[in-house]
Short mmCIF file of C-alpha atoms in Angstrom, two decimals:
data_model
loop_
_atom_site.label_atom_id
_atom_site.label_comp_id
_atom_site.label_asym_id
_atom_site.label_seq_id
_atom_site.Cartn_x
_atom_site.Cartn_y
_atom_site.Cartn_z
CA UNK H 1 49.16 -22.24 13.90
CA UNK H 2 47.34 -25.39 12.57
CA UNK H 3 49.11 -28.08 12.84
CA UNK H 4 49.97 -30.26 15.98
CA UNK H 5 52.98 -31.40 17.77
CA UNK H 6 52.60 -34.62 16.08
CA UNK H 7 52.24 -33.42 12.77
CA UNK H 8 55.49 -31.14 12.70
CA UNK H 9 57.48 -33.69 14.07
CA UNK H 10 56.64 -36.70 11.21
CA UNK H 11 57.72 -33.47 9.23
CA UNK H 12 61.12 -33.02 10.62
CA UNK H 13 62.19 -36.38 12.04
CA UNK H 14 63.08 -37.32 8.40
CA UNK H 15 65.08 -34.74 8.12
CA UNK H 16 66.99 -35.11 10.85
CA UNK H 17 67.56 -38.75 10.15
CA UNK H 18 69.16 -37.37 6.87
CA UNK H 19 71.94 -35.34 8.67
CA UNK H 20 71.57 -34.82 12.38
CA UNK H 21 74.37 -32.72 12.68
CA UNK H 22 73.47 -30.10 9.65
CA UNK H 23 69.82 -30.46 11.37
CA UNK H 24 70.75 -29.52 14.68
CA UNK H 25 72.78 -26.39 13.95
CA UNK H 26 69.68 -25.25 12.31
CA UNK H 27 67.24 -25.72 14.64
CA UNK H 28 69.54 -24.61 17.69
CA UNK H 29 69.96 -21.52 15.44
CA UNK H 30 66.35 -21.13 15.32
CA UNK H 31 66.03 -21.48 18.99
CA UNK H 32 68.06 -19.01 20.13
CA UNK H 33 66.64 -16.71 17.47
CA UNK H 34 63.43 -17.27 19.31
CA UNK H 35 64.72 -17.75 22.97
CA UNK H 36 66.63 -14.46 22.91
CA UNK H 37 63.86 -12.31 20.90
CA UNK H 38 63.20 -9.26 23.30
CA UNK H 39 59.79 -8.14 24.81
CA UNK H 40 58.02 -6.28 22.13
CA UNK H 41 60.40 -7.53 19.59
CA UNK H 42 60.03 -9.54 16.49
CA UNK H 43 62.04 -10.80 13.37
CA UNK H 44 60.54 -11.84 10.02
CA UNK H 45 61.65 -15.39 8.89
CA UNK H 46 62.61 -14.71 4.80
CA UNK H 47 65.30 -12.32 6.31
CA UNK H 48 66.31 -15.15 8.68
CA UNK H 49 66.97 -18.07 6.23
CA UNK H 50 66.86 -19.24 2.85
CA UNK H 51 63.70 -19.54 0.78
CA UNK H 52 63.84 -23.33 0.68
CA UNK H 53 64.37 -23.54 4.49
CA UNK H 54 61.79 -21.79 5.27
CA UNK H 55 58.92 -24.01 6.19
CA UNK H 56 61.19 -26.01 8.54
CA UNK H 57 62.16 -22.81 9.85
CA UNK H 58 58.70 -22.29 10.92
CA UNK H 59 58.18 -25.62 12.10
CA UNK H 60 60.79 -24.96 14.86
CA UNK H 61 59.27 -21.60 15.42
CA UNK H 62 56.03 -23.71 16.26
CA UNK H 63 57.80 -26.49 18.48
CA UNK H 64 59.74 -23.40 20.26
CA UNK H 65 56.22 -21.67 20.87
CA UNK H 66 54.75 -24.54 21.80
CA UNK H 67 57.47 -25.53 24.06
CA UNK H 68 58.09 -22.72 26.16
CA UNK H 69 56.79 -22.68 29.59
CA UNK H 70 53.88 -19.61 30.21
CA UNK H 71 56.51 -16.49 31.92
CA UNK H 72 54.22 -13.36 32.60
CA UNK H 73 57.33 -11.12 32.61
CA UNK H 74 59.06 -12.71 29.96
CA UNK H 75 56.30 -11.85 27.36
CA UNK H 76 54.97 -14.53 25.07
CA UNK H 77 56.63 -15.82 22.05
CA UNK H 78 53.59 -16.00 19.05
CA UNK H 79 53.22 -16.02 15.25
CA UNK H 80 52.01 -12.32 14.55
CA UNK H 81 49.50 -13.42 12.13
CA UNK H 82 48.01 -16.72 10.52
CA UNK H 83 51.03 -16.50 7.77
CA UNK H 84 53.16 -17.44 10.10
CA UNK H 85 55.35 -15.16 8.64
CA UNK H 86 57.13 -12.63 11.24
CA UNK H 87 57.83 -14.09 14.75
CA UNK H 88 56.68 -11.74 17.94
CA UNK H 89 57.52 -12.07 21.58
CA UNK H 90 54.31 -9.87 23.35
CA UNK H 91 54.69 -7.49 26.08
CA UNK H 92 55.04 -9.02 29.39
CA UNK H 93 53.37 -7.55 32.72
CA UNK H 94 55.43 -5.29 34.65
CA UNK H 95 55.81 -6.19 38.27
CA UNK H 96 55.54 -3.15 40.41
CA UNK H 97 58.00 -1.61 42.33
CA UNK H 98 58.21 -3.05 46.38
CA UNK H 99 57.94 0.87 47.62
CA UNK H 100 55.12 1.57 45.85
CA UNK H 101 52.90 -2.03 46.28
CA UNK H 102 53.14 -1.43 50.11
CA UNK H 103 52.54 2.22 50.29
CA UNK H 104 48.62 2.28 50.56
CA UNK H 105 48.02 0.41 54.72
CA UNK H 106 44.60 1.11 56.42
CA UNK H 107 46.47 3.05 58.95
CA UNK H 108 47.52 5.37 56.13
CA UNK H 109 43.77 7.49 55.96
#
């Protein structure tokens, strides 16, 4: 991902001047594509929209990468490769079980 925050946004803030309404079905769409997107999952974006719609689909992609907050067990949203053509949540850590974090103790020898 090469562009900026600032750069994607003088892309789409014309377009939503255009038609906020037909803008912000699409890009809520695209959010909850990305927001619900499993760990380990990922979707490529020509099976997700139109031909023409894809560069602003990416474009949300980026802001939605961009804008969500770091969550170890959540996994991390990412373009899989500098295409920018499938979208890819990573594996998050596991967090280990309570009985099994406390079972080593220095009395236990």
């Amino acid at each position: 991902m090469t562009d900026s925050y600032q750069e994607i946004m003088a892309r789409i803030l014309p377009l939503y001047e255009q038609a906020p309404e037909r803008f912000m079905r699409f890009y809520n769409a695209v959010w909850l594509m990305c927001h619900e997107l499993p760990e380990g999952g990922r979707f490529r974006i020509a099976d997700r929209c139109a031909e023409k719609s894809i560069p602003l689909f990416r474009d949300i992609a980026a802001l939605c990468i961009m804008d969500e907050p770091y969550d170890v067990c959540k996994g991390t949203l990412e373009f899989e490769d500098e295409t920018m053509e499938w979208v890819h949540r990573g594996n998050a850590i596991k967090q280990p079980d309570k009985k099994s974090a406390s079972a080593w103790s220095p009395l236990n020898r």
